[in-house]
PDB file of C-alpha atoms and ligand atoms in Angstrom:
ATOM      1  CA  MET A 224      -6.356 -60.766 -82.261  1.00 38.00           C
ATOM      2  CA  SER A 225      -6.025 -59.396 -78.773  1.00 40.00           C
ATOM      3  CA  ILE A 226      -3.294 -56.868 -78.184  1.00 38.00           C
ATOM      4  CA  PRO A 227      -0.845 -57.976 -75.520  1.00 38.00           C
ATOM      5  CA  LYS A 228      -0.155 -55.570 -72.726  1.00 37.00           C
ATOM      6  CA  PRO A 229       3.048 -53.652 -73.399  1.00 36.00           C
ATOM      7  CA  VAL A 230       5.702 -54.144 -70.770  1.00 34.00           C
ATOM      8  CA  SER A 231       8.071 -51.433 -69.633  1.00 34.00           C
ATOM      9  CA  LEU A 232      11.608 -52.551 -70.327  1.00 32.00           C
ATOM     10  CA  ALA A 233      12.832 -50.629 -67.333  1.00 35.00           C
ATOM     11  CA  GLY A 234      10.258 -52.272 -65.104  1.00 37.00           C
ATOM     12  CA  MET A 235       9.325 -48.863 -63.750  1.00 32.00           C
ATOM     13  CA  PRO A 236       6.025 -47.795 -65.263  1.00 37.00           C
ATOM     14  CA  GLY A 237       5.906 -44.130 -66.075  1.00 34.00           C
ATOM     15  CA  VAL A 238       9.550 -43.536 -65.312  1.00 30.00           C
ATOM     16  CA  SER A 239      11.812 -44.899 -67.952  1.00 32.00           C
ATOM     17  CA  ALA A 240      11.489 -47.313 -70.792  1.00 38.00           C
ATOM     18  CA  THR A 241      12.831 -47.678 -74.269  1.00 42.00           C
ATOM     19  CA  GLY A 242      12.251 -49.881 -77.241  1.00 55.00           C
ATOM     20  CA  ILE A 243       9.626 -52.306 -78.328  1.00 60.00           C
ATOM     21  CA  PRO A 244       7.318 -53.690 -75.651  1.00 60.00           C
ATOM     22  CA  GLU A 245       8.591 -57.098 -74.599  1.00 64.00           C
ATOM     23  CA  SER A 246       5.256 -58.719 -75.288  1.00 63.00           C
ATOM     24  CA  LEU A 247       5.391 -57.613 -78.927  1.00 64.00           C
ATOM     25  CA  ARG A 248       9.018 -58.388 -79.590  1.00 62.00           C
ATOM     26  CA  ALA A 249       8.123 -61.849 -80.819  1.00 67.00           C
ATOM     27  CA  SER A 250       5.661 -60.445 -83.340  1.00 84.00           C
ATOM     28  CA  ARG A 251       6.755 -59.964 -86.928  1.00 89.00           C
ATOM     29  CA  PRO A 252       8.598 -56.839 -87.954  1.00 93.00           C
ATOM     30  CA  VAL A 253       6.478 -54.707 -90.245  1.00 95.00           C
ATOM     31  CA  ILE A 254       9.039 -51.938 -90.774  1.00 96.00           C
ATOM     32  CA  GLN A 255      12.775 -52.132 -90.205  1.00 96.00           C
ATOM     33  CA  ALA A 256      14.444 -48.776 -90.866  1.00 97.00           C
ATOM     34  CA  ARG A 257      18.219 -48.796 -90.497  1.00 97.00           C
ATOM     35  CA  ASP A 258      20.399 -45.659 -90.400  1.00 97.00           C
ATOM     36  CA  VAL A 259      18.038 -43.866 -92.728  1.00 97.00           C
ATOM     37  CA  ASN A 260      19.215 -40.500 -94.005  1.00 97.00           C
ATOM     38  CA  LYS A 261      17.116 -38.177 -96.067  1.00 97.00           C
ATOM     39  CA  VAL A 262      18.611 -35.025 -97.527  1.00 97.00           C
ATOM     40  CA  TYR A 263      16.270 -32.974 -99.709  1.00 95.00           C
ATOM     41  CA  ALA A 264      17.572 -31.288-102.869  1.00 94.00           C
ATOM     42  CA  SER A 265      17.539 -28.008-100.909  1.00 94.00           C
ATOM     43  CA  GLY A 266      20.254 -29.487 -98.660  1.00 93.00           C
ATOM     44  CA  THR A 267      17.931 -29.881 -95.649  1.00 94.00           C
ATOM     45  CA  VAL A 268      18.866 -32.937 -93.613  1.00 95.00           C
ATOM     46  CA  ALA A 269      15.331 -34.098 -92.820  1.00 96.00           C
ATOM     47  CA  LEU A 270      16.509 -37.368 -91.273  1.00 97.00           C
ATOM     48  CA  GLN A 271      19.868 -38.431 -89.914  1.00 96.00           C
ATOM     49  CA  ASP A 272      20.636 -42.064 -89.063  1.00 96.00           C
ATOM     50  CA  ALA A 273      17.058 -42.952 -88.166  1.00 97.00           C
ATOM     51  CA  THR A 274      16.812 -46.542 -86.962  1.00 97.00           C
ATOM     52  CA  LEU A 275      13.393 -47.828 -85.983  1.00 96.00           C
ATOM     53  CA  ASP A 276      11.472 -51.092 -85.879  1.00 95.00           C
ATOM     54  CA  ILE A 277       7.699 -51.299 -86.018  1.00 96.00           C
ATOM     55  CA  ARG A 278       6.216 -54.665 -85.057  1.00 94.00           C
ATOM     56  CA  GLU A 279       2.870 -56.203 -85.881  1.00 94.00           C
ATOM     57  CA  GLY A 280       0.158 -55.035 -83.495  1.00 93.00           C
ATOM     58  CA  GLU A 281       1.978 -51.911 -82.301  1.00 95.00           C
ATOM     59  CA  PHE A 282       0.517 -48.419 -82.095  1.00 96.00           C
ATOM     60  CA  VAL A 283       3.560 -46.185 -82.436  1.00 97.00           C
ATOM     61  CA  SER A 284       3.444 -42.388 -82.352  1.00 98.00           C
ATOM     62  CA  LEU A 285       6.128 -40.154 -83.836  1.00 98.00           C
ATOM     63  CA  LEU A 286       6.319 -37.004 -81.705  1.00 97.00           C
ATOM     64  CA  GLY A 287       8.565 -33.987 -82.052  1.00 94.00           C
ATOM     65  CA  PRO A 288       8.835 -30.285 -82.859  1.00 91.00           C
ATOM     66  CA  SER A 289       7.963 -28.976 -86.310  1.00 90.00           C
ATOM     67  CA  GLY A 290      10.569 -29.855 -88.876  1.00 92.00           C
ATOM     68  CA  CYS A 291      12.035 -32.858 -87.040  1.00 94.00           C
ATOM     69  CA  GLY A 292      11.232 -35.174 -89.925  1.00 96.00           C
ATOM     70  CA  LYS A 293       8.082 -36.918 -88.674  1.00 96.00           C
ATOM     71  CA  SER A 294       6.239 -36.600 -91.969  1.00 95.00           C
ATOM     72  CA  THR A 295       9.368 -37.444 -93.911  1.00 96.00           C
ATOM     73  CA  LEU A 296       9.837 -40.647 -91.912  1.00 97.00           C
ATOM     74  CA  LEU A 297       6.162 -41.556 -92.281  1.00 96.00           C
ATOM     75  CA  ARG A 298       6.286 -40.969 -96.043  1.00 95.00           C
ATOM     76  CA  ILE A 299       9.392 -43.141 -96.283  1.00 96.00           C
ATOM     77  CA  MET A 300       7.511 -45.897 -94.426  1.00 96.00           C
ATOM     78  CA  ALA A 301       4.752 -45.470 -96.999  1.00 94.00           C
ATOM     79  CA  GLY A 302       7.300 -46.095 -99.740  1.00 92.00           C
ATOM     80  CA  LEU A 303       6.906 -42.524-100.998  1.00 90.00           C
ATOM     81  CA  GLY A 304      10.180 -41.006-102.115  1.00 84.00           C
ATOM     82  CA  ASP A 305      13.797 -42.115-102.074  1.00 92.00           C
ATOM     83  CA  ILE A 306      16.132 -42.218 -99.131  1.00 96.00           C
ATOM     84  CA  THR A 307      19.628 -40.780 -99.336  1.00 97.00           C
ATOM     85  CA  ALA A 308      21.324 -43.543 -97.322  1.00 97.00           C
ATOM     86  CA  GLY A 309      20.416 -46.485 -95.115  1.00 97.00           C
ATOM     87  CA  SER A 310      17.792 -49.157 -95.690  1.00 96.00           C
ATOM     88  CA  VAL A 311      14.125 -49.857 -95.072  1.00 96.00           C
ATOM     89  CA  LYS A 312      12.389 -53.239 -95.154  1.00 96.00           C
ATOM     90  CA  TRP A 313       8.664 -53.958 -95.164  1.00 95.00           C
ATOM     91  CA  TRP A 314       7.829 -57.366 -93.683  1.00 93.00           C
ATOM     92  CA  GLU A 315      11.531 -58.142 -94.135  1.00 93.00           C
ATOM     93  CA  GLN A 316      11.300 -57.485 -97.874  1.00 92.00           C
ATOM     94  CA  ASP A 317      11.972 -54.673-100.282  1.00 92.00           C
ATOM     95  CA  TYR A 318       9.104 -52.289-100.942  1.00 90.00           C
ATOM     96  CA  SER A 319       8.810 -53.464-104.544  1.00 86.00           C
ATOM     97  CA  VAL A 320       7.492 -56.877-103.458  1.00 86.00           C
ATOM     98  CA  VAL A 321       5.086 -55.673-100.741  1.00 85.00           C
ATOM     99  CA  GLY A 322       2.127 -55.601-103.131  1.00 78.00           C
ATOM    100  CA  ASP A 323       3.047 -58.978-104.654  1.00 79.00           C
ATOM    101  CA  LYS A 324       2.907 -60.509-101.181  1.00 80.00           C
ATOM    102  CA  GLY A 325      -0.624 -59.186-100.756  1.00 80.00           C
ATOM    103  CA  ARG A 326       0.422 -56.617 -98.156  1.00 87.00           C
ATOM    104  CA  LYS A 327      -1.299 -53.262 -98.130  1.00 89.00           C
ATOM    105  CA  LEU A 328      -0.381 -49.920 -96.693  1.00 92.00           C
ATOM    106  CA  ALA A 329      -2.768 -47.030 -96.262  1.00 92.00           C
ATOM    107  CA  PHE A 330      -2.030 -43.389 -95.555  1.00 92.00           C
ATOM    108  CA  VAL A 331      -4.255 -40.829 -93.814  1.00 91.00           C
ATOM    109  CA  PHE A 332      -3.271 -37.213 -94.458  1.00 89.00           C
ATOM    110  CA  GLN A 333      -3.437 -34.146 -92.217  1.00 87.00           C
ATOM    111  CA  SER A 334      -6.525 -32.879 -93.986  1.00 87.00           C
ATOM    112  CA  ALA A 335      -9.375 -35.037 -95.194  1.00 86.00           C
ATOM    113  CA  THR A 336      -8.525 -34.443 -98.899  1.00 91.00           C
ATOM    114  CA  LEU A 337     -11.944 -35.605-100.098  1.00 95.00           C
ATOM    115  CA  MET A 338     -13.135 -34.920-103.643  1.00 96.00           C
ATOM    116  CA  PRO A 339     -15.746 -32.180-103.061  1.00 96.00           C
ATOM    117  CA  TRP A 340     -17.820 -33.102-106.099  1.00 97.00           C
ATOM    118  CA  ALA A 341     -18.179 -36.769-105.128  1.00 97.00           C
ATOM    119  CA  ARG A 342     -20.494 -38.322-102.556  1.00 97.00           C
ATOM    120  CA  VAL A 343     -18.936 -39.762 -99.415  1.00 97.00           C
ATOM    121  CA  GLU A 344     -19.336 -43.345-100.622  1.00 97.00           C
ATOM    122  CA  ASP A 345     -17.660 -42.520-103.934  1.00 96.00           C
ATOM    123  CA  ASN A 346     -14.780 -40.884-102.074  1.00 97.00           C
ATOM    124  CA  VAL A 347     -14.367 -43.980 -99.919  1.00 96.00           C
ATOM    125  CA  ARG A 348     -14.631 -46.248-102.948  1.00 96.00           C
ATOM    126  CA  LEU A 349     -11.769 -44.503-104.792  1.00 95.00           C
ATOM    127  CA  PRO A 350      -8.931 -46.903-103.775  1.00 93.00           C
ATOM    128  CA  LEU A 351     -11.092 -49.878-104.798  1.00 94.00           C
ATOM    129  CA  ASP A 352     -11.880 -48.260-108.151  1.00 93.00           C
ATOM    130  CA  LEU A 353      -8.154 -47.788-108.687  1.00 90.00           C
ATOM    131  CA  GLU A 354      -7.676 -51.496-107.911  1.00 88.00           C
ATOM    132  CA  GLN A 355     -10.582 -52.303-110.270  1.00 92.00           C
ATOM    133  CA  VAL A 356     -12.486 -54.204-107.588  1.00 92.00           C
ATOM    134  CA  LYS A 357     -15.869 -55.437-108.889  1.00 94.00           C
ATOM    135  CA  SER A 358     -18.800 -53.192-108.129  1.00 91.00           C
ATOM    136  CA  ALA A 359     -20.797 -55.457-105.757  1.00 92.00           C
ATOM    137  CA  GLU A 360     -17.711 -56.406-103.743  1.00 94.00           C
ATOM    138  CA  ALA A 361     -16.603 -52.768-103.612  1.00 95.00           C
ATOM    139  CA  GLY A 362     -20.063 -51.673-102.453  1.00 95.00           C
ATOM    140  CA  ALA A 363     -19.978 -54.107 -99.522  1.00 95.00           C
ATOM    141  CA  LYS A 364     -16.465 -53.021 -98.536  1.00 94.00           C
ATOM    142  CA  VAL A 365     -17.396 -49.328 -98.693  1.00 96.00           C
ATOM    143  CA  GLN A 366     -20.413 -49.942 -96.469  1.00 95.00           C
ATOM    144  CA  LYS A 367     -18.282 -51.881 -93.978  1.00 92.00           C
ATOM    145  CA  ALA A 368     -15.680 -49.087 -93.846  1.00 92.00           C
ATOM    146  CA  LEU A 369     -18.380 -46.431 -93.378  1.00 94.00           C
ATOM    147  CA  ASP A 370     -19.915 -48.560 -90.615  1.00 90.00           C
ATOM    148  CA  MET A 371     -16.565 -48.803 -88.846  1.00 88.00           C
ATOM    149  CA  VAL A 372     -16.165 -45.047 -88.634  1.00 88.00           C
ATOM    150  CA  GLY A 373     -19.801 -44.328 -87.746  1.00 90.00           C
ATOM    151  CA  LEU A 374     -20.812 -42.873 -91.115  1.00 93.00           C
ATOM    152  CA  ALA A 375     -23.136 -45.648 -92.278  1.00 93.00           C
ATOM    153  CA  LYS A 376     -25.934 -43.160 -92.909  1.00 96.00           C
ATOM    154  CA  PHE A 377     -23.832 -40.569 -94.699  1.00 97.00           C
ATOM    155  CA  GLY A 378     -22.703 -42.415 -97.830  1.00 96.00           C
ATOM    156  CA  GLN A 379     -24.976 -40.294-100.009  1.00 97.00           C
ATOM    157  CA  SER A 380     -23.833 -36.990 -98.507  1.00 97.00           C
ATOM    158  CA  PHE A 381     -21.335 -34.634-100.067  1.00 97.00           C
ATOM    159  CA  PRO A 382     -18.227 -33.680 -98.056  1.00 97.00           C
ATOM    160  CA  ARG A 383     -19.458 -30.079 -97.603  1.00 97.00           C
ATOM    161  CA  GLU A 384     -22.480 -31.425 -95.730  1.00 97.00           C
ATOM    162  CA  LEU A 385     -20.247 -33.036 -93.081  1.00 96.00           C
ATOM    163  CA  SER A 386     -18.512 -31.503 -90.058  1.00 93.00           C
ATOM    164  CA  GLY A 387     -14.691 -31.459 -89.934  1.00 92.00           C
ATOM    165  CA  GLY A 388     -14.672 -34.533 -87.701  1.00 92.00           C
ATOM    166  CA  MET A 389     -17.011 -36.420 -90.027  1.00 93.00           C
ATOM    167  CA  GLN A 390     -14.884 -35.491 -93.036  1.00 95.00           C
ATOM    168  CA  MET A 391     -11.873 -36.940 -91.250  1.00 92.00           C
ATOM    169  CA  ARG A 392     -13.901 -40.081 -90.508  1.00 92.00           C
ATOM    170  CA  ALA A 393     -14.634 -40.377 -94.216  1.00 95.00           C
ATOM    171  CA  SER A 394     -10.951 -39.973 -94.959  1.00 94.00           C
ATOM    172  CA  ILE A 395     -10.162 -42.763 -92.476  1.00 93.00           C
ATOM    173  CA  ALA A 396     -12.836 -44.955 -94.065  1.00 93.00           C
ATOM    174  CA  ARG A 397     -11.150 -44.406 -97.433  1.00 94.00           C
ATOM    175  CA  ALA A 398      -7.901 -45.706 -95.905  1.00 92.00           C
ATOM    176  CA  LEU A 399      -9.618 -48.669 -94.219  1.00 91.00           C
ATOM    177  CA  VAL A 400     -11.574 -49.788 -97.252  1.00 92.00           C
ATOM    178  CA  THR A 401      -8.566 -51.650 -98.654  1.00 89.00           C
ATOM    179  CA  GLU A 402      -8.146 -53.530 -95.346  1.00 88.00           C
ATOM    180  CA  PRO A 403      -4.540 -52.379 -94.923  1.00 91.00           C
ATOM    181  CA  ASP A 404      -1.886 -54.289 -92.984  1.00 91.00           C
ATOM    182  CA  LEU A 405      -0.192 -51.051 -91.975  1.00 94.00           C
ATOM    183  CA  LEU A 406      -2.006 -47.777 -91.349  1.00 95.00           C
ATOM    184  CA  LEU A 407       0.126 -44.624 -91.506  1.00 96.00           C
ATOM    185  CA  MET A 408      -1.547 -41.501 -90.118  1.00 95.00           C
ATOM    186  CA  ASP A 409       0.013 -38.042 -90.490  1.00 95.00           C
ATOM    187  CA  GLU A 410      -1.460 -35.816 -87.756  1.00 93.00           C
ATOM    188  CA  PRO A 411      -4.976 -36.762 -88.784  1.00 90.00           C
ATOM    189  CA  PHE A 412      -6.773 -35.015 -85.930  1.00 89.00           C
ATOM    190  CA  GLY A 413      -4.597 -31.895 -85.591  1.00 86.00           C
ATOM    191  CA  ALA A 414      -7.207 -29.540 -87.048  1.00 83.00           C
ATOM    192  CA  LEU A 415     -10.113 -30.794 -84.926  1.00 84.00           C
ATOM    193  CA  ASP A 416     -11.490 -29.398 -81.672  1.00 87.00           C
ATOM    194  CA  GLU A 417     -10.516 -31.242 -78.515  1.00 89.00           C
ATOM    195  CA  MET A 418     -13.791 -33.082 -77.957  1.00 87.00           C
ATOM    196  CA  THR A 419     -13.958 -34.338 -81.516  1.00 87.00           C
ATOM    197  CA  ARG A 420     -10.312 -35.309 -81.332  1.00 88.00           C
ATOM    198  CA  ASN A 421     -10.862 -37.280 -78.113  1.00 91.00           C
ATOM    199  CA  LYS A 422     -13.813 -39.074 -79.650  1.00 88.00           C
ATOM    200  CA  LEU A 423     -11.832 -39.986 -82.757  1.00 90.00           C
ATOM    201  CA  ASN A 424      -8.914 -41.082 -80.577  1.00 92.00           C
ATOM    202  CA  ASP A 425     -11.258 -43.496 -78.791  1.00 93.00           C
ATOM    203  CA  ASP A 426     -12.686 -44.740 -82.061  1.00 90.00           C
ATOM    204  CA  ILE A 427      -9.330 -45.374 -83.686  1.00 91.00           C
ATOM    205  CA  LEU A 428      -8.069 -47.172 -80.564  1.00 93.00           C
ATOM    206  CA  ARG A 429     -11.175 -49.364 -80.504  1.00 90.00           C
ATOM    207  CA  LEU A 430     -10.754 -50.239 -84.188  1.00 89.00           C
ATOM    208  CA  TRP A 431      -7.027 -50.862 -83.776  1.00 91.00           C
ATOM    209  CA  GLN A 432      -7.619 -53.240 -80.905  1.00 89.00           C
ATOM    210  CA  ALA A 433     -10.584 -55.021 -82.473  1.00 87.00           C
ATOM    211  CA  ASN A 434      -8.789 -55.609 -85.763  1.00 86.00           C
ATOM    212  CA  GLY A 435      -5.218 -56.179 -84.603  1.00 87.00           C
ATOM    213  CA  TRP A 436      -3.884 -53.440 -86.887  1.00 90.00           C
ATOM    214  CA  THR A 437      -0.425 -51.926 -86.903  1.00 95.00           C
ATOM    215  CA  ILE A 438      -0.521 -48.124 -86.783  1.00 96.00           C
ATOM    216  CA  VAL A 439       2.151 -45.442 -87.033  1.00 97.00           C
ATOM    217  CA  PHE A 440       0.731 -42.065 -86.032  1.00 97.00           C
ATOM    218  CA  VAL A 441       2.316 -38.615 -86.297  1.00 97.00           C
ATOM    219  CA  THR A 442       1.254 -36.042 -83.729  1.00 94.00           C
ATOM    220  CA  HIS A 443       2.345 -32.798 -82.075  1.00 89.00           C
ATOM    221  CA  SER A 444       0.371 -33.604 -78.959  1.00 93.00           C
ATOM    222  CA  VAL A 445       1.981 -35.251 -75.948  1.00 96.00           C
ATOM    223  CA  TYR A 446      -1.479 -36.131 -74.572  1.00 95.00           C
ATOM    224  CA  GLU A 447      -2.604 -37.738 -77.781  1.00 95.00           C
ATOM    225  CA  ALA A 448       0.644 -39.693 -78.133  1.00 97.00           C
ATOM    226  CA  VAL A 449       0.470 -41.028 -74.570  1.00 97.00           C
ATOM    227  CA  TYR A 450      -3.223 -41.841 -74.746  1.00 97.00           C
ATOM    228  CA  LEU A 451      -3.017 -43.798 -77.974  1.00 96.00           C
ATOM    229  CA  SER A 452       0.342 -45.442 -78.130  1.00 96.00           C
ATOM    230  CA  SER A 453       2.050 -48.589 -77.049  1.00 95.00           C
ATOM    231  CA  ARG A 454       5.270 -46.703 -77.830  1.00 96.00           C
ATOM    232  CA  VAL A 455       6.185 -43.055 -78.402  1.00 97.00           C
ATOM    233  CA  VAL A 456       9.177 -42.181 -80.589  1.00 97.00           C
ATOM    234  CA  VAL A 457      10.514 -38.730 -79.690  1.00 97.00           C
ATOM    235  CA  MET A 458      12.345 -36.833 -82.441  1.00 96.00           C
ATOM    236  CA  ALA A 459      14.523 -33.703 -82.612  1.00 94.00           C
ATOM    237  CA  ALA A 460      15.061 -31.224 -85.464  1.00 92.00           C
ATOM    238  CA  ARG A 461      18.043 -29.827 -87.382  1.00 89.00           C
ATOM    239  CA  PRO A 462      18.956 -32.469 -88.302  1.00 92.00           C
ATOM    240  CA  GLY A 463      15.806 -34.547 -87.921  1.00 94.00           C
ATOM    241  CA  ARG A 464      16.521 -37.590 -85.784  1.00 95.00           C
ATOM    242  CA  ILE A 465      15.136 -40.060 -83.276  1.00 96.00           C
ATOM    243  CA  VAL A 466      16.252 -39.264 -79.742  1.00 95.00           C
ATOM    244  CA  GLU A 467      14.214 -41.560 -77.516  1.00 95.00           C
ATOM    245  CA  GLU A 468      11.593 -44.297 -77.505  1.00 96.00           C
ATOM    246  CA  ILE A 469       9.227 -44.505 -74.551  1.00 96.00           C
ATOM    247  CA  THR A 470       7.000 -47.522 -73.952  1.00 95.00           C
ATOM    248  CA  ILE A 471       3.573 -46.591 -72.566  1.00 95.00           C
ATOM    249  CA  ASP A 472       3.130 -49.472 -70.206  1.00 92.00           C
ATOM    250  CA  GLU A 473      -0.643 -49.295 -69.774  1.00 92.00           C
ATOM    251  CA  PRO A 474      -3.210 -51.899 -70.721  1.00 91.00           C
ATOM    252  CA  PHE A 475      -5.721 -51.507 -73.531  1.00 89.00           C
ATOM    253  CA  PRO A 476      -8.562 -50.726 -73.871  1.00 89.00           C
ATOM    254  CA  ARG A 477      -7.918 -47.249 -72.534  1.00 92.00           C
ATOM    255  CA  GLY A 478     -10.693 -44.802 -71.808  1.00 90.00           C
ATOM    256  CA  ALA A 479     -11.791 -41.794 -69.786  1.00 90.00           C
ATOM    257  CA  ASP A 480     -10.359 -43.290 -66.585  1.00 94.00           C
ATOM    258  CA  PHE A 481      -6.890 -43.440 -68.087  1.00 95.00           C
ATOM    259  CA  ARG A 482      -7.084 -39.782 -69.183  1.00 94.00           C
ATOM    260  CA  VAL A 483      -7.539 -38.636 -65.595  1.00 95.00           C
ATOM    261  CA  SER A 484      -5.219 -41.188 -63.956  1.00 96.00           C
ATOM    262  CA  GLN A 485      -1.958 -40.476 -62.179  1.00 96.00           C
ATOM    263  CA  SER A 486      -0.290 -42.875 -64.510  1.00 96.00           C
ATOM    264  CA  PHE A 487      -1.410 -40.817 -67.547  1.00 97.00           C
ATOM    265  CA  ALA A 488      -0.121 -37.641 -65.897  1.00 97.00           C
ATOM    266  CA  GLY A 489       3.169 -39.395 -65.120  1.00 97.00           C
ATOM    267  CA  TYR A 490       3.648 -40.528 -68.711  1.00 97.00           C
ATOM    268  CA  CYS A 491       2.724 -37.080 -70.037  1.00 97.00           C
ATOM    269  CA  ARG A 492       5.336 -35.523 -67.758  1.00 97.00           C
ATOM    270  CA  ARG A 493       7.911 -38.082 -68.817  1.00 97.00           C
ATOM    271  CA  VAL A 494       7.225 -37.604 -72.533  1.00 97.00           C
ATOM    272  CA  SER A 495       7.065 -33.783 -72.170  1.00 97.00           C
ATOM    273  CA  GLU A 496      10.498 -33.768 -70.559  1.00 96.00           C
ATOM    274  CA  SER A 497      11.890 -35.838 -73.393  1.00 96.00           C
ATOM    275  CA  LEU A 498      10.253 -33.512 -75.928  1.00 94.00           C
ATOM    276  CA  GLU A 499      11.620 -30.405 -74.205  1.00 94.00           C
ATOM    277  CA  LYS A 500      15.081 -31.914 -74.288  1.00 92.00           C
ATOM    278  CA  ALA A 501      14.616 -32.802 -77.950  1.00 90.00           C
ATOM    279  CA  SER A 502      13.387 -29.280 -78.761  1.00 89.00           C
ATOM    280  CA  ALA A 503      16.431 -27.748 -77.074  1.00 88.00           C
ATOM    281  CA  MET A 504      18.925 -29.942 -78.901  1.00 80.00           C
ATOM    282  CA  GLY A 505      21.448 -28.213 -81.115  1.00 61.00           C
ATOM    283  CA  ALA A 506      22.943 -29.497 -84.313  1.00 58.00           C
ATOM    284  CA  ASP A 507      25.610 -31.426 -82.427  1.00 55.00           C
ATOM    285  CA  GLY A 508      22.959 -33.637 -80.849  1.00 54.00           C
ATOM    286  CA  GLN A 509      23.519 -32.250 -77.354  1.00 56.00           C
ATOM    287  CA  ALA A 510      21.001 -30.286 -75.338  1.00 57.00           C
ATOM    288  CA  GLU A 511      21.760 -26.558 -75.757  1.00 52.00           C
ATOM    289  CA  GLU A 512      22.727 -24.480 -72.744  1.00 47.00           C
ATOM    290  CA  HIS A 513      20.285 -21.697 -71.866  1.00 46.00           C
TER     291      HIS A 513
HETATM  292  P1  LIG B 716       7.761 -32.561 -89.501  1.00 87.66           P
HETATM  293  O1  LIG B 716       6.731 -33.476 -90.090  1.00 87.66           O
HETATM  294  O2  LIG B 716       8.377 -33.100 -88.264  1.00 87.66           O
HETATM  295  O3  LIG B 716       7.265 -31.160 -89.310  1.00 87.66           O
HETATM  296  P2  LIG B 716       9.017 -32.741 -92.101  1.00 87.66           P
HETATM  297  O4  LIG B 716       9.333 -34.164 -92.345  1.00 87.66           O
HETATM  298  O5  LIG B 716       7.804 -32.184 -92.758  1.00 87.66           O
HETATM  299  O6  LIG B 716       8.965 -32.479 -90.538  1.00 87.66           O
HETATM  300  O7  LIG B 716      10.255 -31.850 -92.554  1.00 87.66           O
HETATM  301  C1  LIG B 716      11.568 -32.067 -92.082  1.00 87.66           C
HETATM  302  C2  LIG B 716      12.464 -31.007 -92.696  1.00 87.66           C
HETATM  303  O8  LIG B 716      12.535 -31.249 -94.088  1.00 87.66           O
HETATM  304  C3  LIG B 716      11.946 -29.596 -92.527  1.00 87.66           C
HETATM  305  O9  LIG B 716      13.059 -28.717 -92.365  1.00 87.66           O
HETATM  306  C4  LIG B 716      11.230 -29.322 -93.826  1.00 87.66           C
HETATM  307  O10 LIG B 716      11.245 -27.926 -94.147  1.00 87.66           O
HETATM  308  C5  LIG B 716      12.074 -30.116 -94.812  1.00 87.66           C
HETATM  309  N1  LIG B 716      11.295 -30.616 -95.951  1.00 87.66           N
HETATM  310  C6  LIG B 716      10.190 -31.391 -95.888  1.00 87.66           C
HETATM  311  N2  LIG B 716       9.757 -31.705 -97.122  1.00 87.66           N
HETATM  312  C7  LIG B 716      10.622 -31.113 -97.985  1.00 87.66           C
HETATM  313  C8  LIG B 716      10.722 -31.062 -99.400  1.00 87.66           C
HETATM  314  N3  LIG B 716       9.858 -31.700-100.191  1.00 87.66           N
HETATM  315  N4  LIG B 716      11.752 -30.364 -99.938  1.00 87.66           N
HETATM  316  C9  LIG B 716      12.652 -29.730 -99.159  1.00 87.66           C
HETATM  317  N5  LIG B 716      12.611 -29.733 -97.804  1.00 87.66           N
HETATM  318  C10 LIG B 716      11.613 -30.416 -97.219  1.00 87.66           C
END
């Protein structure tokens, strides 16, 4: 599937846009979150009235200061944990029937979380073992996933023998091995050096485009969010909430040229301003006076 070019709703690239790219609005909703509230037992309001749609083929980043509820929202999309109020649908259904409909979600954590005693291929095979996939079929799927992330030759290695970037690749392969319909990534590259992060950004974009995946990606980095996303969702903390959605109206594939373009700089400025406003917001939802 080719990914249609997102269109700025405001018609002013790099200046102002909100919502789902027009070209993807006709695609099926994958997630429909409506007025979602999440209050932890401690009393922390991690999410207040979060309403968000994710459509098939989108690459959406959740961006915001620490504690604004990005991970909480991502975990809710993964069907992990209850919500306090509101509703969430997956492919217009309740979570309980997602598996029955043959839909799969996969989650990539902040750290690689590989089993240190198991070889890379056994780590990647884990979700298939849990699904009791037959050995020959599982072996082929593991090899395909390792191929995708550039680790074809490292299946027999142990995690300690890999660099941080390669460990994260293995972790991504473990998510991809089930051929998920929705890939949820919680700051997967946050601990990596910039060059490795850029390389992995390029790889994940290439895979996303080639396979027509839907990805929701949590990040702290404005640059990473702008580079990767068809849409950036900016969030604020205390209480955690969505404050703005910015369409990144740039064609894919994106590469080194985009990173040094005026357009990239313009989007980064635009998203940074939104983030600064979000970071300065007080509990009443208004920007605080300084
Ligand atoms: P982010 O990913 O944006 O940093 P989180 O979703 O991790 O934000 O957290 C949002 C808020 O909820 C924070 O104040 C955090 O301390 C709180 N929080 C997160 N998880 C829990 C939990 N399991 N129990 C209590 N509070 C939590």
